[in-house]
GROMACS .gro file of C-alpha atoms in nm:
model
  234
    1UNK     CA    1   0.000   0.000   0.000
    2UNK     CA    2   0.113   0.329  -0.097
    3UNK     CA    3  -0.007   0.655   0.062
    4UNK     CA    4   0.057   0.916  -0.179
    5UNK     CA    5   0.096   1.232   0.036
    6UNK     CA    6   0.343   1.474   0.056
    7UNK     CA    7   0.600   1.407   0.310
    8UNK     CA    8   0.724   1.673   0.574
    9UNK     CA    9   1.013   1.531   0.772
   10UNK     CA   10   1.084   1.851   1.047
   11UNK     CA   11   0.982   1.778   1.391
   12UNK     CA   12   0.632   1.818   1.457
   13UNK     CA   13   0.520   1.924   1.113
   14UNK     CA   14   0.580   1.555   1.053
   15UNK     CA   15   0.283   1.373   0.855
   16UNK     CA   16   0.413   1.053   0.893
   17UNK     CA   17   0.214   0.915   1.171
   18UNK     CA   18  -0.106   0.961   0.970
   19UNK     CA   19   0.009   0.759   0.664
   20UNK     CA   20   0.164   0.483   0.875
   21UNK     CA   21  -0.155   0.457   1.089
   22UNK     CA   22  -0.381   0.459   0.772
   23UNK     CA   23  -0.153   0.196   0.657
   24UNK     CA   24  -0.222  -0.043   0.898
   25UNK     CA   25  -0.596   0.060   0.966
   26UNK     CA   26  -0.655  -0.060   0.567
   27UNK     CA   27  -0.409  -0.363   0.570
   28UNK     CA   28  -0.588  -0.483   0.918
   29UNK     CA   29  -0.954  -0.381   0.814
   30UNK     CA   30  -0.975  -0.511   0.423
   31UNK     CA   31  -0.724  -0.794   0.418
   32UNK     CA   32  -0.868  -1.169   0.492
   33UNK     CA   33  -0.807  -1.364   0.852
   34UNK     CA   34  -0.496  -1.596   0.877
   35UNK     CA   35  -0.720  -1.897   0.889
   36UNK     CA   36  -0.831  -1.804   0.529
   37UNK     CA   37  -0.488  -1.736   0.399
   38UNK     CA   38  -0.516  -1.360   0.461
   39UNK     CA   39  -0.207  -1.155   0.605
   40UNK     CA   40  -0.008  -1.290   0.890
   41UNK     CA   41   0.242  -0.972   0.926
   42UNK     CA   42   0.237  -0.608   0.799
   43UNK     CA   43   0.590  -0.466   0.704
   44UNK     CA   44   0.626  -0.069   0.712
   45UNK     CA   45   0.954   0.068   0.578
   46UNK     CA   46   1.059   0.418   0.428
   47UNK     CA   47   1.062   0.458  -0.004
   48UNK     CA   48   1.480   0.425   0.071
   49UNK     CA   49   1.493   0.143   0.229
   50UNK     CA   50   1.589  -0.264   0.100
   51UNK     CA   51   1.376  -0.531   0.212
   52UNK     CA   52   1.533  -0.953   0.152
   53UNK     CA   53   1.196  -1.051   0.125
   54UNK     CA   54   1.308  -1.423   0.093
   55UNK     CA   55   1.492  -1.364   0.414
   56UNK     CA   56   1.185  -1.212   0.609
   57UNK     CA   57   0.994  -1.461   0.472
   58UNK     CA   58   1.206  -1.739   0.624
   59UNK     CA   59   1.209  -1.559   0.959
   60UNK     CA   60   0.847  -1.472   1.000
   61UNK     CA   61   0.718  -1.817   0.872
   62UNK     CA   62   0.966  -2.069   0.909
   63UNK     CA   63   1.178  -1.925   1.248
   64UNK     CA   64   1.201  -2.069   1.559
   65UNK     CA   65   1.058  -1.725   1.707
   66UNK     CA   66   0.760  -1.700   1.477
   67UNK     CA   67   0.541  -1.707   1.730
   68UNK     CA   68   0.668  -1.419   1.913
   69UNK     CA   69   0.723  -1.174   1.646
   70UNK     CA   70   0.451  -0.928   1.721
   71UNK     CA   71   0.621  -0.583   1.677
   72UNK     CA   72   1.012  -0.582   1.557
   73UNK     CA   73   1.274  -0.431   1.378
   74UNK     CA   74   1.557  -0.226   1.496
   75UNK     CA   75   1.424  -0.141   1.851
   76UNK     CA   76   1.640  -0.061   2.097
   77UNK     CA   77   1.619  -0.269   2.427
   78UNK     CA   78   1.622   0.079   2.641
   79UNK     CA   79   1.334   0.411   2.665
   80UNK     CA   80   1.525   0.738   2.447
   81UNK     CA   81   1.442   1.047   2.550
   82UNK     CA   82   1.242   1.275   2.349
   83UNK     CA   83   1.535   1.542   2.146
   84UNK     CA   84   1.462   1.903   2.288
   85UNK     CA   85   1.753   2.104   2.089
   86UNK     CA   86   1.606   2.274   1.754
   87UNK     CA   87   1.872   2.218   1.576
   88UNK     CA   88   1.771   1.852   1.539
   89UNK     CA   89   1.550   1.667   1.274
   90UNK     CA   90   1.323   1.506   1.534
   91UNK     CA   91   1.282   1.785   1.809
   92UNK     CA   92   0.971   1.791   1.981
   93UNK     CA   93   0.839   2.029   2.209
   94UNK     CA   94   0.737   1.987   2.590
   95UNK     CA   95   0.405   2.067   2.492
   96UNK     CA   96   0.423   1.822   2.265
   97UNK     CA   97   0.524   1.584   2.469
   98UNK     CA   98   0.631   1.678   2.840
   99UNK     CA   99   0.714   1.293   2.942
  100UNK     CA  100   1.084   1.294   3.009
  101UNK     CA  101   1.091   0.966   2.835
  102UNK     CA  102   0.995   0.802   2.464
  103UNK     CA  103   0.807   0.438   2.524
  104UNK     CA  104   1.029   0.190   2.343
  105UNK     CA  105   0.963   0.144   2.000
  106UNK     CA  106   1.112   0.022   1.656
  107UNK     CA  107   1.304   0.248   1.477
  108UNK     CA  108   1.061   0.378   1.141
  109UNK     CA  109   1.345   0.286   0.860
  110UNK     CA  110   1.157  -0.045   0.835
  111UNK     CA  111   0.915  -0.274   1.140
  112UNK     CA  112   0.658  -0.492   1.109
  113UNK     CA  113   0.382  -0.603   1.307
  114UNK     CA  114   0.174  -0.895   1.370
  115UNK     CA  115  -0.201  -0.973   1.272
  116UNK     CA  116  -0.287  -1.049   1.672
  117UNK     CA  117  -0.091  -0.697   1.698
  118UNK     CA  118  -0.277  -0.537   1.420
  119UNK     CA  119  -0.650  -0.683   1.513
  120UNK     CA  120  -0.584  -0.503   1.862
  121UNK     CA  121  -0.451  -0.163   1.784
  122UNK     CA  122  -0.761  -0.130   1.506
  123UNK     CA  123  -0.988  -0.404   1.604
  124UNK     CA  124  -1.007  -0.271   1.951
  125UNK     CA  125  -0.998   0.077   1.831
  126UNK     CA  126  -0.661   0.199   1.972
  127UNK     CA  127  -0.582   0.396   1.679
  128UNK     CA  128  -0.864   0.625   1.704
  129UNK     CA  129  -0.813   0.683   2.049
  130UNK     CA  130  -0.439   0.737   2.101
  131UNK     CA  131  -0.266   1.079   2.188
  132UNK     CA  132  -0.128   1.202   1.848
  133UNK     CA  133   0.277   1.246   1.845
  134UNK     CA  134   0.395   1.311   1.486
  135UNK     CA  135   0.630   1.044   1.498
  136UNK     CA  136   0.541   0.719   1.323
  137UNK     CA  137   0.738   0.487   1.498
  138UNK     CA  138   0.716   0.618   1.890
  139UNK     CA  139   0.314   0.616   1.788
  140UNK     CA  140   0.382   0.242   1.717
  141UNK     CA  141   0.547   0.212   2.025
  142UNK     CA  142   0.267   0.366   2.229
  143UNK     CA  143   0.006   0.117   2.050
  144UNK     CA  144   0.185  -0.196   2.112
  145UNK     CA  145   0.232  -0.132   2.481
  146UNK     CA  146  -0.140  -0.069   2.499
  147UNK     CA  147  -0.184  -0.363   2.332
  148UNK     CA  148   0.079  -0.547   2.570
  149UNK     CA  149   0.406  -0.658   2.336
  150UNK     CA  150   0.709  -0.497   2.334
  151UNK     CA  151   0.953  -0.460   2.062
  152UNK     CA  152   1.190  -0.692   1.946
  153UNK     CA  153   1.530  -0.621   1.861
  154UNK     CA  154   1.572  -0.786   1.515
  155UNK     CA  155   1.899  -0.941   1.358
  156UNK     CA  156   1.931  -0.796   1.023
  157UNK     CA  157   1.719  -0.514   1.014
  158UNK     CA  158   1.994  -0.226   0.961
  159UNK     CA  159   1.881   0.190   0.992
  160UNK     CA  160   2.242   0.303   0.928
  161UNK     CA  161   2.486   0.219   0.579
  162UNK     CA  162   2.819   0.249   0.724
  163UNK     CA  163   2.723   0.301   1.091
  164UNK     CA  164   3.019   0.510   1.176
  165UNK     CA  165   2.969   0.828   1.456
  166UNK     CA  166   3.023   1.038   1.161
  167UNK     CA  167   2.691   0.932   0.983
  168UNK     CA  168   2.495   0.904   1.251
  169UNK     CA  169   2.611   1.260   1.371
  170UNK     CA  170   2.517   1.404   1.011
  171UNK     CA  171   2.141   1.218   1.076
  172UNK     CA  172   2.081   1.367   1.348
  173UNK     CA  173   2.153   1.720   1.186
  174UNK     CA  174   1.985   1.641   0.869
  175UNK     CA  175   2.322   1.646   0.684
  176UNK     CA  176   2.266   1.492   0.331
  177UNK     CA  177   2.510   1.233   0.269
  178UNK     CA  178   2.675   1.304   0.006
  179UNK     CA  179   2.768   1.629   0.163
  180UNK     CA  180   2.901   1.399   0.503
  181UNK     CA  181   3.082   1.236   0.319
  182UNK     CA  182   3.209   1.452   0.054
  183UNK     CA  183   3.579   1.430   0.192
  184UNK     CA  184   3.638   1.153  -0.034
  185UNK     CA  185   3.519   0.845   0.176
  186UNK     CA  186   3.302   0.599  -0.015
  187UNK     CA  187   2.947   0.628  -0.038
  188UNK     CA  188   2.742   0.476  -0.061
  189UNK     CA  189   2.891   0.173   0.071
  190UNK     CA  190   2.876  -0.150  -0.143
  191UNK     CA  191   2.542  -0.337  -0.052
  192UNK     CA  192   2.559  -0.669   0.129
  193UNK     CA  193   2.213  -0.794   0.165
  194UNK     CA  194   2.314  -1.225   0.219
  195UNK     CA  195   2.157  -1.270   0.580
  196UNK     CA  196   1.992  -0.898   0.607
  197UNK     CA  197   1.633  -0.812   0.631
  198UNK     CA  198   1.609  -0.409   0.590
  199UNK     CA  199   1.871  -0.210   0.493
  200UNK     CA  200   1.768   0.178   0.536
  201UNK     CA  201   1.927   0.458   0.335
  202UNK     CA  202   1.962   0.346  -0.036
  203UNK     CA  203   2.097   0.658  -0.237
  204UNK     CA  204   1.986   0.618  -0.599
  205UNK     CA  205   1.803   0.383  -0.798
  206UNK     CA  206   2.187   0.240  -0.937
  207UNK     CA  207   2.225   0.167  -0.530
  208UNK     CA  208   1.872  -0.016  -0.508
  209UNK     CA  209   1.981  -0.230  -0.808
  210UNK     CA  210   2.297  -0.309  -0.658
  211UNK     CA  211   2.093  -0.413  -0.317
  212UNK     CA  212   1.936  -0.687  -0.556
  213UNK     CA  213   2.187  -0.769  -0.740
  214UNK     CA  214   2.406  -0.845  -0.428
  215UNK     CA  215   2.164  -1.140  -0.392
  216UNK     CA  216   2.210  -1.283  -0.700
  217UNK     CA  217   1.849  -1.135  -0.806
  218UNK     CA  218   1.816  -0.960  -1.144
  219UNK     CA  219   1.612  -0.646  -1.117
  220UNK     CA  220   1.312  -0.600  -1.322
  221UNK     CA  221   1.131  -0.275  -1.360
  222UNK     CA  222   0.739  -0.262  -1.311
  223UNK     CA  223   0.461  -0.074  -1.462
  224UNK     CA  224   0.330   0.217  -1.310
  225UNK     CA  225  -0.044   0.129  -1.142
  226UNK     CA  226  -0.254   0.394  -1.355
  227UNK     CA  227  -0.450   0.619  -1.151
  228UNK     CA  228  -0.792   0.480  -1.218
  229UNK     CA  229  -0.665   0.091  -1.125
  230UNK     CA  230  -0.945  -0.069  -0.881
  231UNK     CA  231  -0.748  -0.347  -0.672
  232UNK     CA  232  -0.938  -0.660  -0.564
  233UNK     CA  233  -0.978  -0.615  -0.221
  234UNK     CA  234  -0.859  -0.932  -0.058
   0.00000   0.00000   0.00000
């Protein structure tokens, strides 16, 4: 599912929540039960991000954990605290949100959530009765622990390319990376997907290709779904 609205990205003028929430809402409310071979997981990752969906697959179907993987991704095992200096991407403001700590929550490069997740944050009409924050993922966060499941760190599921102090510093500041890194260090680094699940910040289409490719997969374009297409609705 695609929600085609303009993005804003700064703080509190984000719009991200509502898409991602509207996301879910449709995939829980128009997709089939499990029992009749509707969806078992919804996955929500950003336009630049990779997803192994052979890998995932494996993991959500076939893993040992399978039966635990209610909300996951890269979700740190400890509570952040909410950024307060305006010079960030993600500040928010104590009016905002006054709690001196986030609830954890799976970073919003790329997490997924079960159907017994999804069927009670809409079923039991959490989403329309949740205390708006305009970021996606701490939303998340805030609707799985009313729902009772915490996040799940996730092996494979990577927000950061080259994961150095440098990038992550430039992030935070909303530093484009090619200007970070414009002292002649490579980037974007060469893709390794074997073993991965997600793998956030892919530069160009030539880098999503090469996220394929590093699979062995040959990358084949698609069609673009004309604006009058009715879907089937499962």
């Amino acid at each position: 599912i695609w929600i085609d609205e303009e993005e804003a990205y700064q703080g509190e003028n984000s719009v991200l929540t509502y898409k991602t929430i509207s996301y879910f809402t449709l995939a829980q409310m128009f997709a089939k039960k499990p029992e009749e071979g509707g969806l078992q997981h919804a996955i929500k990752t950003d336009d630049d991000s990779y997803v192994n969906i052979g890998e995932l697959q494996q993991k959500l179907i076939h893993g040992e954990d399978k039966n635990t993987m209610h909300f996951y991704g890269h979700c740190p095992t400890f509570q952040v605290p909410p950024l307060r200096d305006r010079t960030m991407k993600w500040v928010v403001t104590y009016k905002m949100y006054p709690e001196p700590m986030f609830p954890r929550y799976c970073q919003g490069a790329g997490f997924g959530l079960s159907r017994t997740l999804l069927d009670c944050a809409v079923g039991d009409h959490h989403v329309s009765d949740f205390r708006y924050i305009p970021f996606e993922d701490v939303s998340i966060g805030i609707l799985a622990e009313r729902c009772g499941y915490s996040p799940i760190m996730t092996k494979g599921v990577k927000v950061f390319r080259a994961d150095t102090k440098k990038e992550r510093k430039c992030v935070q500041k909303n530093i484009p990376m090619t200007e970070c890194y414009r002292d002649g260090d490579e980037w974007p680094p060469t893709p390794h997907m074997e073993g991965n699940l997600i793998q956030h910040r892919v530069e160009t289409r030539e880098d999503m290709d090469n996220m394929h490719k590093s699979l062995d997969l040959e990358p084949r374009d698609v069609k673009p779904i004309p604006v009058n297409f009715i879907p089937n609705i499962l």
